Amino acid sequence: MVLAWALEEDGRPLQDIADRIGVKTDALREWQQGQSQPTVGQAAKLAEVLGRPRTLFLLPEPPSVAGLPNSFRHPPGAEELSPAPEVLKLMRRARRVQHATAWALRESPPVEVPTANLNTIPDTAARAAVSWLAWPEPQYPDEWTAWRQRRAALEERDLLVFSLALGEKSVRGFSAWEDHAPLIVVNSTNNSPQVRSFTLLHELGHLLLRSDAACVPTEGARVPEAAVERWCEAFAAAVLIPRAIAESVERRSGSDVDAVRNLARACWISHRAAALRLIELGLAPRELYAQVDALFKPGVKASGGGGERRHEARLREYGPRPLQLVLGSLPARDALSVLRIGVDDVRSLEAELPNLRTAL
């Protein structure tokens, strides 16, 4: 039953949802079990509370495509708990935009992304990815420019890169493969641009492995998630920190910690990523990572978005291409629902995106 599925995916206690709808928990439980049905008004309120389109409850069965990927990237040391309901909503919305974009591109060739497996040396995969991106890392003037240009490089290869405020102590990011619209989502809440850059490339590693799930099949067996995560960490570090730069910085530094500090600044990446790369290249002992973890605490960075108008928020979150494709291909009402915007927002987007064509 669709309603039971939607309630289970939401994850909140039935009492919390019932209170927000204004009904008794027993009544909601009866709807869930198919013993009774909500009124039209109650169904509309329920859809609003769950963050779902009303038409969902008209389906004969739950959607065949899962709303969320099966694995997420958590901050170091964070417990891998289920995301909060509000975060789940944002994740589902991201997947809806992804599916709508893929539908708009259904007649186009699939996106060509390099492939790899866990037997591929991360440095080898990194070189292939850099060649595919046509991306010899330039000397960026600052960390924010580095993040924006790295994001743009992936978007130019037709990947969807969403920057969403998923909350503190939440997932760093996630990825989801789709032939016409591969997706990477990066958490912008209080995460520095260095952390966002690393998450971006970590999730690109998942896309190379075609593994938005927790593990990758190898000869019929299931590879533990930890092996996939370690590979993606090493891949991201190899892309962001070329071997030649790491070796040069290490030679010029007075100590391992100095090398970490200098490498982080040279490549605009986190100290942890710099330590990981030096260790992977055999330029520093494995004990360095724990030392760096204790010395360098990530600073709190504002996620941005304060005072934004809604159309500005959507541009920052999704980027221009998904907005153009969804608004230009879907019926107007469906496009507005997927993007969660109004007609006035579209008019504002038209002023900022000259190539935008809509049915409005």
Short mmCIF file of C-alpha atoms in Angstrom, two decimals:
data_model
loop_
_atom_site.label_atom_id
_atom_site.label_comp_id
_atom_site.label_asym_id
_atom_site.label_seq_id
_atom_site.Cartn_x
_atom_site.Cartn_y
_atom_site.Cartn_z
CA MET A 1 0.00 0.00 0.00
CA VAL A 2 1.36 3.38 -1.04
CA LEU A 3 0.41 5.19 2.17
CA ALA A 4 2.08 2.56 4.37
CA TRP A 5 5.23 2.78 2.23
CA ALA A 6 5.30 6.60 2.44
CA LEU A 7 4.90 6.54 6.22
CA GLU A 8 7.66 3.96 6.60
CA GLU A 9 10.03 5.96 4.38
CA ASP A 10 9.34 9.13 6.36
CA GLY A 11 10.65 7.50 9.51
CA ARG A 12 8.91 9.68 12.08
CA PRO A 13 6.69 8.19 14.80
CA LEU A 14 3.05 7.96 13.75
CA GLN A 15 2.04 10.16 16.67
CA ASP A 16 4.22 13.03 15.39
CA ILE A 17 2.68 12.83 11.93
CA ALA A 18 -0.85 12.48 13.30
CA ASP A 19 -0.38 15.58 15.48
CA ARG A 20 0.72 17.64 12.48
CA ILE A 21 -2.25 16.47 10.43
CA GLY A 22 -4.66 17.02 13.30
CA VAL A 23 -5.97 13.46 13.67
CA LYS A 24 -5.63 10.74 16.26
CA THR A 25 -2.80 8.24 15.97
CA ASP A 26 -5.31 5.37 15.79
CA ALA A 27 -6.92 6.99 12.74
CA LEU A 28 -3.56 7.30 10.99
CA ARG A 29 -2.77 3.69 11.84
CA GLU A 30 -6.08 2.61 10.29
CA TRP A 31 -5.18 4.49 7.09
CA GLN A 32 -1.79 2.79 7.12
CA GLN A 33 -3.35 -0.64 7.46
CA GLY A 34 -6.04 0.03 4.85
CA GLN A 35 -8.89 -0.22 7.34
CA SER A 36 -10.16 3.28 6.50
CA GLN A 37 -9.27 6.17 4.21
CA PRO A 38 -8.54 9.85 4.81
CA THR A 39 -10.83 12.53 3.46
CA VAL A 40 -9.67 14.63 0.51
CA GLY A 41 -8.62 17.40 2.89
CA GLN A 42 -6.80 14.99 5.18
CA ALA A 43 -4.99 13.41 2.24
CA ALA A 44 -3.87 16.86 1.07
CA LYS A 45 -2.56 17.69 4.55
CA LEU A 46 -0.85 14.31 4.81
CA ALA A 47 0.90 14.87 1.47
CA GLU A 48 2.09 18.27 2.71
CA VAL A 49 3.42 16.86 5.99
CA LEU A 50 5.21 13.99 4.23
CA GLY A 51 6.57 16.27 1.52
CA ARG A 52 4.98 14.16 -1.21
CA PRO A 53 2.81 15.05 -4.22
CA ARG A 54 -0.87 14.30 -3.63
CA THR A 55 -0.94 12.17 -6.78
CA LEU A 56 1.37 9.67 -5.05
CA PHE A 57 -1.58 8.28 -3.07
CA LEU A 58 -3.45 7.56 -6.31
CA LEU A 59 -0.81 5.07 -7.47
CA PRO A 60 -1.78 1.37 -7.31
CA GLU A 61 1.55 0.52 -5.65
CA PRO A 62 4.66 2.29 -4.32
CA PRO A 63 7.08 3.72 -6.92
CA SER A 64 9.40 1.09 -8.33
CA VAL A 65 12.40 3.45 -8.12
CA ALA A 66 13.62 3.95 -4.58
CA GLY A 67 13.57 7.49 -3.33
CA LEU A 68 16.99 7.25 -1.71
CA PRO A 69 20.31 5.60 -2.40
CA ASN A 70 21.38 2.87 -0.02
CA SER A 71 24.61 4.38 1.24
CA PHE A 72 25.68 7.78 2.43
CA ARG A 73 28.95 9.49 3.26
CA HIS A 74 29.06 10.46 6.95
CA PRO A 75 31.44 12.90 8.66
CA PRO A 76 34.46 11.28 10.34
CA GLY A 77 33.48 9.77 13.68
CA ALA A 78 29.76 10.33 13.21
CA GLU A 79 27.41 7.50 14.00
CA GLU A 80 25.75 6.17 10.87
CA LEU A 81 22.21 6.75 12.02
CA SER A 82 19.20 7.15 9.79
CA PRO A 83 18.94 10.74 8.50
CA ALA A 84 16.37 13.01 10.14
CA PRO A 85 12.96 13.25 8.45
CA GLU A 86 13.68 16.75 7.10
CA VAL A 87 16.92 15.50 5.57
CA LEU A 88 15.10 12.54 4.04
CA LYS A 89 12.69 14.97 2.40
CA LEU A 90 15.54 16.92 0.82
CA MET A 91 17.11 13.69 -0.41
CA ARG A 92 13.84 12.55 -1.96
CA ARG A 93 13.44 15.93 -3.66
CA ALA A 94 16.93 15.62 -5.09
CA ARG A 95 16.06 12.20 -6.52
CA ARG A 96 12.83 13.58 -8.00
CA VAL A 97 14.82 16.29 -9.80
CA GLN A 98 17.26 13.63 -10.97
CA HIS A 99 14.49 11.40 -12.34
CA ALA A 100 12.77 14.36 -14.02
CA THR A 101 16.06 15.41 -15.64
CA ALA A 102 16.69 11.85 -16.82
CA TRP A 103 13.20 11.75 -18.34
CA ALA A 104 13.87 15.01 -20.18
CA LEU A 105 17.07 13.45 -21.58
CA ARG A 106 15.57 10.04 -22.36
CA GLU A 107 16.17 10.40 -26.12
CA SER A 108 19.78 11.52 -25.63
CA PRO A 109 22.77 9.18 -25.43
CA PRO A 110 23.72 8.04 -21.91
CA VAL A 111 26.32 10.10 -20.07
CA GLU A 112 29.77 8.66 -20.65
CA VAL A 113 31.54 8.31 -17.31
CA PRO A 114 34.73 6.26 -16.96
CA THR A 115 34.37 2.93 -15.19
CA ALA A 116 36.51 1.32 -12.53
CA ASN A 117 36.39 -1.52 -10.03
CA LEU A 118 38.03 -2.24 -6.70
CA ASN A 119 40.97 -3.88 -8.48
CA THR A 120 41.72 -0.62 -10.31
CA ILE A 121 44.59 1.29 -8.71
CA PRO A 122 43.07 4.56 -7.45
CA ASP A 123 45.86 6.61 -9.06
CA THR A 124 45.13 4.96 -12.40
CA ALA A 125 41.43 5.72 -12.08
CA ALA A 126 42.27 9.29 -11.04
CA ARG A 127 44.36 9.86 -14.17
CA ALA A 128 41.53 8.55 -16.35
CA ALA A 129 39.04 10.82 -14.57
CA VAL A 130 41.27 13.90 -14.91
CA SER A 131 41.71 13.16 -18.62
CA TRP A 132 37.95 12.73 -19.05
CA LEU A 133 37.31 16.01 -17.24
CA ALA A 134 39.99 17.74 -19.34
CA TRP A 135 41.03 19.03 -15.94
CA PRO A 136 44.69 19.60 -15.21
CA GLU A 137 44.25 21.16 -11.75
CA PRO A 138 44.99 24.91 -11.99
CA GLN A 139 46.33 27.05 -9.18
CA TYR A 140 43.13 28.35 -7.62
CA PRO A 141 43.29 31.72 -5.82
CA ASP A 142 41.21 30.50 -2.87
CA GLU A 143 39.22 27.55 -1.55
CA TRP A 144 35.82 28.83 -2.68
CA THR A 145 36.97 29.29 -6.25
CA ALA A 146 38.43 25.78 -6.14
CA TRP A 147 35.10 24.31 -5.00
CA ARG A 148 33.03 26.21 -7.59
CA GLN A 149 35.32 25.35 -10.50
CA ARG A 150 35.58 21.71 -9.49
CA ARG A 151 31.80 21.50 -9.36
CA ALA A 152 31.54 23.22 -12.75
CA ALA A 153 34.02 20.76 -14.29
CA LEU A 154 31.76 17.82 -13.40
CA GLU A 155 28.62 19.65 -14.53
CA GLU A 156 30.26 20.31 -17.90
CA ARG A 157 30.46 16.53 -18.32
CA ASP A 158 26.66 16.33 -17.77
CA LEU A 159 26.76 15.11 -14.19
CA LEU A 160 24.19 16.56 -11.81
CA VAL A 161 25.91 18.15 -8.82
CA PHE A 162 23.51 19.39 -6.14
CA SER A 163 24.58 21.43 -3.13
CA LEU A 164 21.97 20.97 -0.41
CA ALA A 165 21.80 21.98 3.24
CA LEU A 166 21.37 18.50 4.73
CA GLY A 167 22.13 19.58 8.28
CA GLU A 168 24.98 19.31 10.77
CA LYS A 169 26.23 15.89 11.84
CA SER A 170 24.41 14.51 8.83
CA VAL A 171 25.63 12.81 5.69
CA ARG A 172 28.48 14.55 3.89
CA GLY A 173 27.00 13.55 0.57
CA PHE A 174 25.67 10.73 -1.58
CA SER A 175 25.55 9.67 -5.19
CA ALA A 176 23.06 7.82 -7.34
CA TRP A 177 23.71 6.36 -10.77
CA GLU A 178 21.30 6.98 -13.63
CA ASP A 179 22.38 6.51 -17.25
CA HIS A 180 21.18 9.92 -18.39
CA ALA A 181 21.61 11.90 -15.18
CA PRO A 182 24.24 10.60 -12.73
CA LEU A 183 23.82 12.46 -9.46
CA ILE A 184 26.16 13.74 -6.77
CA VAL A 185 24.79 15.55 -3.73
CA VAL A 186 27.11 17.48 -1.43
CA ASN A 187 26.05 18.69 2.01
CA SER A 188 26.63 22.44 2.30
CA THR A 189 25.71 22.85 5.98
CA ASN A 190 28.75 24.13 7.87
CA ASN A 191 31.09 22.18 5.60
CA SER A 192 34.13 24.05 4.36
CA PRO A 193 34.77 24.28 0.60
CA GLN A 194 37.72 21.93 1.12
CA VAL A 195 35.40 19.30 2.62
CA ARG A 196 32.86 19.84 -0.17
CA SER A 197 35.58 19.38 -2.81
CA PHE A 198 36.69 16.11 -1.26
CA THR A 199 33.12 14.85 -0.94
CA LEU A 200 32.51 15.79 -4.58
CA LEU A 201 35.41 13.63 -5.78
CA HIS A 202 34.65 10.84 -3.29
CA GLU A 203 31.16 10.56 -4.76
CA LEU A 204 32.58 10.70 -8.29
CA GLY A 205 34.53 7.61 -7.25
CA HIS A 206 31.24 5.91 -6.41
CA LEU A 207 29.92 6.79 -9.86
CA LEU A 208 33.03 5.30 -11.50
CA LEU A 209 32.31 2.12 -9.55
CA ARG A 210 28.62 2.44 -10.44
CA SER A 211 28.04 1.96 -6.72
CA ASP A 212 25.42 4.17 -5.17
CA ALA A 213 24.70 1.10 -3.04
CA ALA A 214 26.63 0.05 0.06
CA CYS A 215 28.73 -2.50 -1.75
CA VAL A 216 29.89 -3.63 -5.16
CA PRO A 217 29.33 -7.17 -6.48
CA THR A 218 32.53 -9.07 -7.23
CA GLU A 219 32.31 -12.61 -8.57
CA GLY A 220 28.90 -13.07 -7.05
CA ALA A 221 29.99 -12.00 -3.56
CA ARG A 222 29.32 -8.77 -1.69
CA VAL A 223 32.31 -6.55 -1.01
CA PRO A 224 32.13 -4.84 2.39
CA GLU A 225 31.22 -1.19 2.29
CA ALA A 226 34.48 -0.30 4.01
CA ALA A 227 36.48 -1.51 0.98
CA VAL A 228 34.43 0.68 -1.35
CA GLU A 229 34.80 3.69 0.96
CA ARG A 230 38.56 3.26 1.23
CA TRP A 231 38.87 3.06 -2.54
CA CYS A 232 36.78 6.21 -3.05
CA GLU A 233 38.82 8.07 -0.40
CA ALA A 234 42.07 7.14 -2.16
CA PHE A 235 40.61 8.05 -5.57
CA ALA A 236 39.45 11.48 -4.38
CA ALA A 237 42.83 12.22 -2.81
CA ALA A 238 44.63 11.16 -6.00
CA VAL A 239 42.49 13.46 -8.18
CA LEU A 240 42.78 16.47 -5.91
CA ILE A 241 46.47 16.02 -5.01
CA PRO A 242 48.65 15.01 -7.96
CA ARG A 243 51.62 12.87 -7.01
CA ALA A 244 54.15 15.41 -8.32
CA ILE A 245 52.74 18.17 -6.12
CA ALA A 246 52.64 15.93 -3.04
CA GLU A 247 56.26 14.86 -3.54
CA SER A 248 57.44 18.42 -4.15
CA VAL A 249 55.68 19.77 -1.06
CA GLU A 250 56.96 16.91 1.11
CA ARG A 251 60.58 17.57 0.04
CA ARG A 252 60.30 21.27 0.91
CA SER A 253 58.59 20.78 4.29
CA GLY A 254 60.42 20.53 7.59
CA SER A 255 58.15 17.90 9.11
CA ASP A 256 55.21 15.65 8.27
CA VAL A 257 52.79 18.06 9.91
CA ASP A 258 54.28 20.96 7.94
CA ALA A 259 53.87 18.91 4.78
CA VAL A 260 50.19 18.38 5.60
CA ARG A 261 49.68 22.10 6.24
CA ASN A 262 51.51 23.13 3.05
CA LEU A 263 49.81 20.53 0.87
CA ALA A 264 46.37 21.50 2.14
CA ARG A 265 47.04 25.10 1.14
CA ALA A 266 48.64 24.22 -2.20
CA CYS A 267 45.66 22.15 -3.35
CA TRP A 268 42.88 23.73 -1.28
CA ILE A 269 41.92 20.48 0.38
CA SER A 270 41.39 19.46 4.01
CA HIS A 271 44.28 18.54 6.30
CA ARG A 272 42.86 15.04 6.63
CA ALA A 273 42.85 14.61 2.84
CA ALA A 274 46.44 15.86 2.66
CA ALA A 275 47.53 13.40 5.36
CA LEU A 276 45.71 10.55 3.64
CA ARG A 277 47.46 11.28 0.34
CA LEU A 278 50.93 11.51 1.89
CA ILE A 279 50.36 8.18 3.63
CA GLU A 280 49.02 6.50 0.47
CA LEU A 281 52.12 7.64 -1.44
CA GLY A 282 54.45 6.30 1.25
CA LEU A 283 55.66 9.82 2.07
CA ALA A 284 54.49 9.74 5.68
CA PRO A 285 53.80 7.10 8.36
CA ARG A 286 50.26 5.90 8.98
CA GLU A 287 50.37 7.39 12.48
CA LEU A 288 50.24 10.84 10.86
CA TYR A 289 46.50 10.64 10.22
CA ALA A 290 45.64 10.37 13.92
CA GLN A 291 48.06 13.19 14.70
CA VAL A 292 46.47 15.42 12.09
CA ASP A 293 42.99 14.50 13.27
CA ALA A 294 43.90 15.71 16.76
CA LEU A 295 45.71 18.88 15.63
CA PHE A 296 43.41 20.26 12.95
CA LYS A 297 39.75 20.65 13.80
CA PRO A 298 37.49 21.55 10.87
CA GLY A 299 36.25 25.11 11.11
CA VAL A 300 32.58 25.95 10.90
CA LYS A 301 31.68 27.46 7.56
CA ALA A 302 28.41 29.17 6.82
CA SER A 303 26.40 27.20 4.29
CA GLY A 304 25.17 30.30 2.52
CA GLY A 305 21.65 30.97 1.37
CA GLY A 306 20.71 33.57 3.97
CA GLY A 307 18.24 36.05 2.56
CA GLU A 308 18.01 34.27 -0.78
CA ARG A 309 14.91 34.36 -2.87
CA ARG A 310 13.54 30.95 -3.78
CA HIS A 311 14.69 31.00 -7.41
CA GLU A 312 18.19 31.97 -6.26
CA ALA A 313 18.22 29.06 -3.82
CA ARG A 314 17.24 26.62 -6.58
CA LEU A 315 20.02 27.93 -8.83
CA ARG A 316 22.57 27.46 -6.06
CA GLU A 317 21.22 24.04 -5.08
CA TYR A 318 20.67 22.40 -8.48
CA GLY A 319 22.58 24.53 -10.99
CA PRO A 320 21.11 25.97 -14.20
CA ARG A 321 21.03 22.85 -16.42
CA PRO A 322 18.55 20.73 -14.40
CA LEU A 323 16.27 23.76 -14.04
CA GLN A 324 16.35 24.36 -17.79
CA LEU A 325 15.69 20.71 -18.61
CA VAL A 326 12.87 20.18 -16.11
CA LEU A 327 11.09 23.45 -16.87
CA GLY A 328 11.59 23.03 -20.60
CA SER A 329 10.44 19.42 -20.88
CA LEU A 330 7.81 18.63 -18.26
CA PRO A 331 4.24 19.92 -18.19
CA ALA A 332 4.23 23.19 -16.29
CA ARG A 333 2.40 21.88 -13.22
CA ASP A 334 4.67 18.85 -12.90
CA ALA A 335 7.82 20.96 -13.33
CA LEU A 336 6.73 23.38 -10.61
CA SER A 337 5.97 20.47 -8.29
CA VAL A 338 9.30 18.74 -8.88
CA LEU A 339 11.30 21.93 -8.32
CA ARG A 340 9.01 23.22 -5.57
CA ILE A 341 8.76 26.70 -7.04
CA GLY A 342 5.99 29.00 -8.25
CA VAL A 343 5.25 30.88 -11.45
CA ASP A 344 6.86 34.05 -10.08
CA ASP A 345 10.05 32.10 -9.43
CA VAL A 346 10.07 30.91 -13.04
CA ARG A 347 9.73 34.50 -14.26
CA SER A 348 12.74 35.43 -12.14
CA LEU A 349 14.68 32.46 -13.52
CA GLU A 350 13.86 33.53 -17.07
CA ALA A 351 15.59 36.84 -16.38
CA GLU A 352 18.73 35.05 -15.19
CA LEU A 353 18.77 32.14 -17.66
CA PRO A 354 18.38 33.55 -21.19
CA ASN A 355 18.10 30.06 -22.73
CA LEU A 356 15.29 28.98 -20.42
CA ARG A 357 12.19 27.84 -22.31
CA THR A 358 9.07 26.84 -20.40
CA ALA A 359 5.44 25.93 -21.04
CA LEU A 360 4.24 28.79 -18.80
#
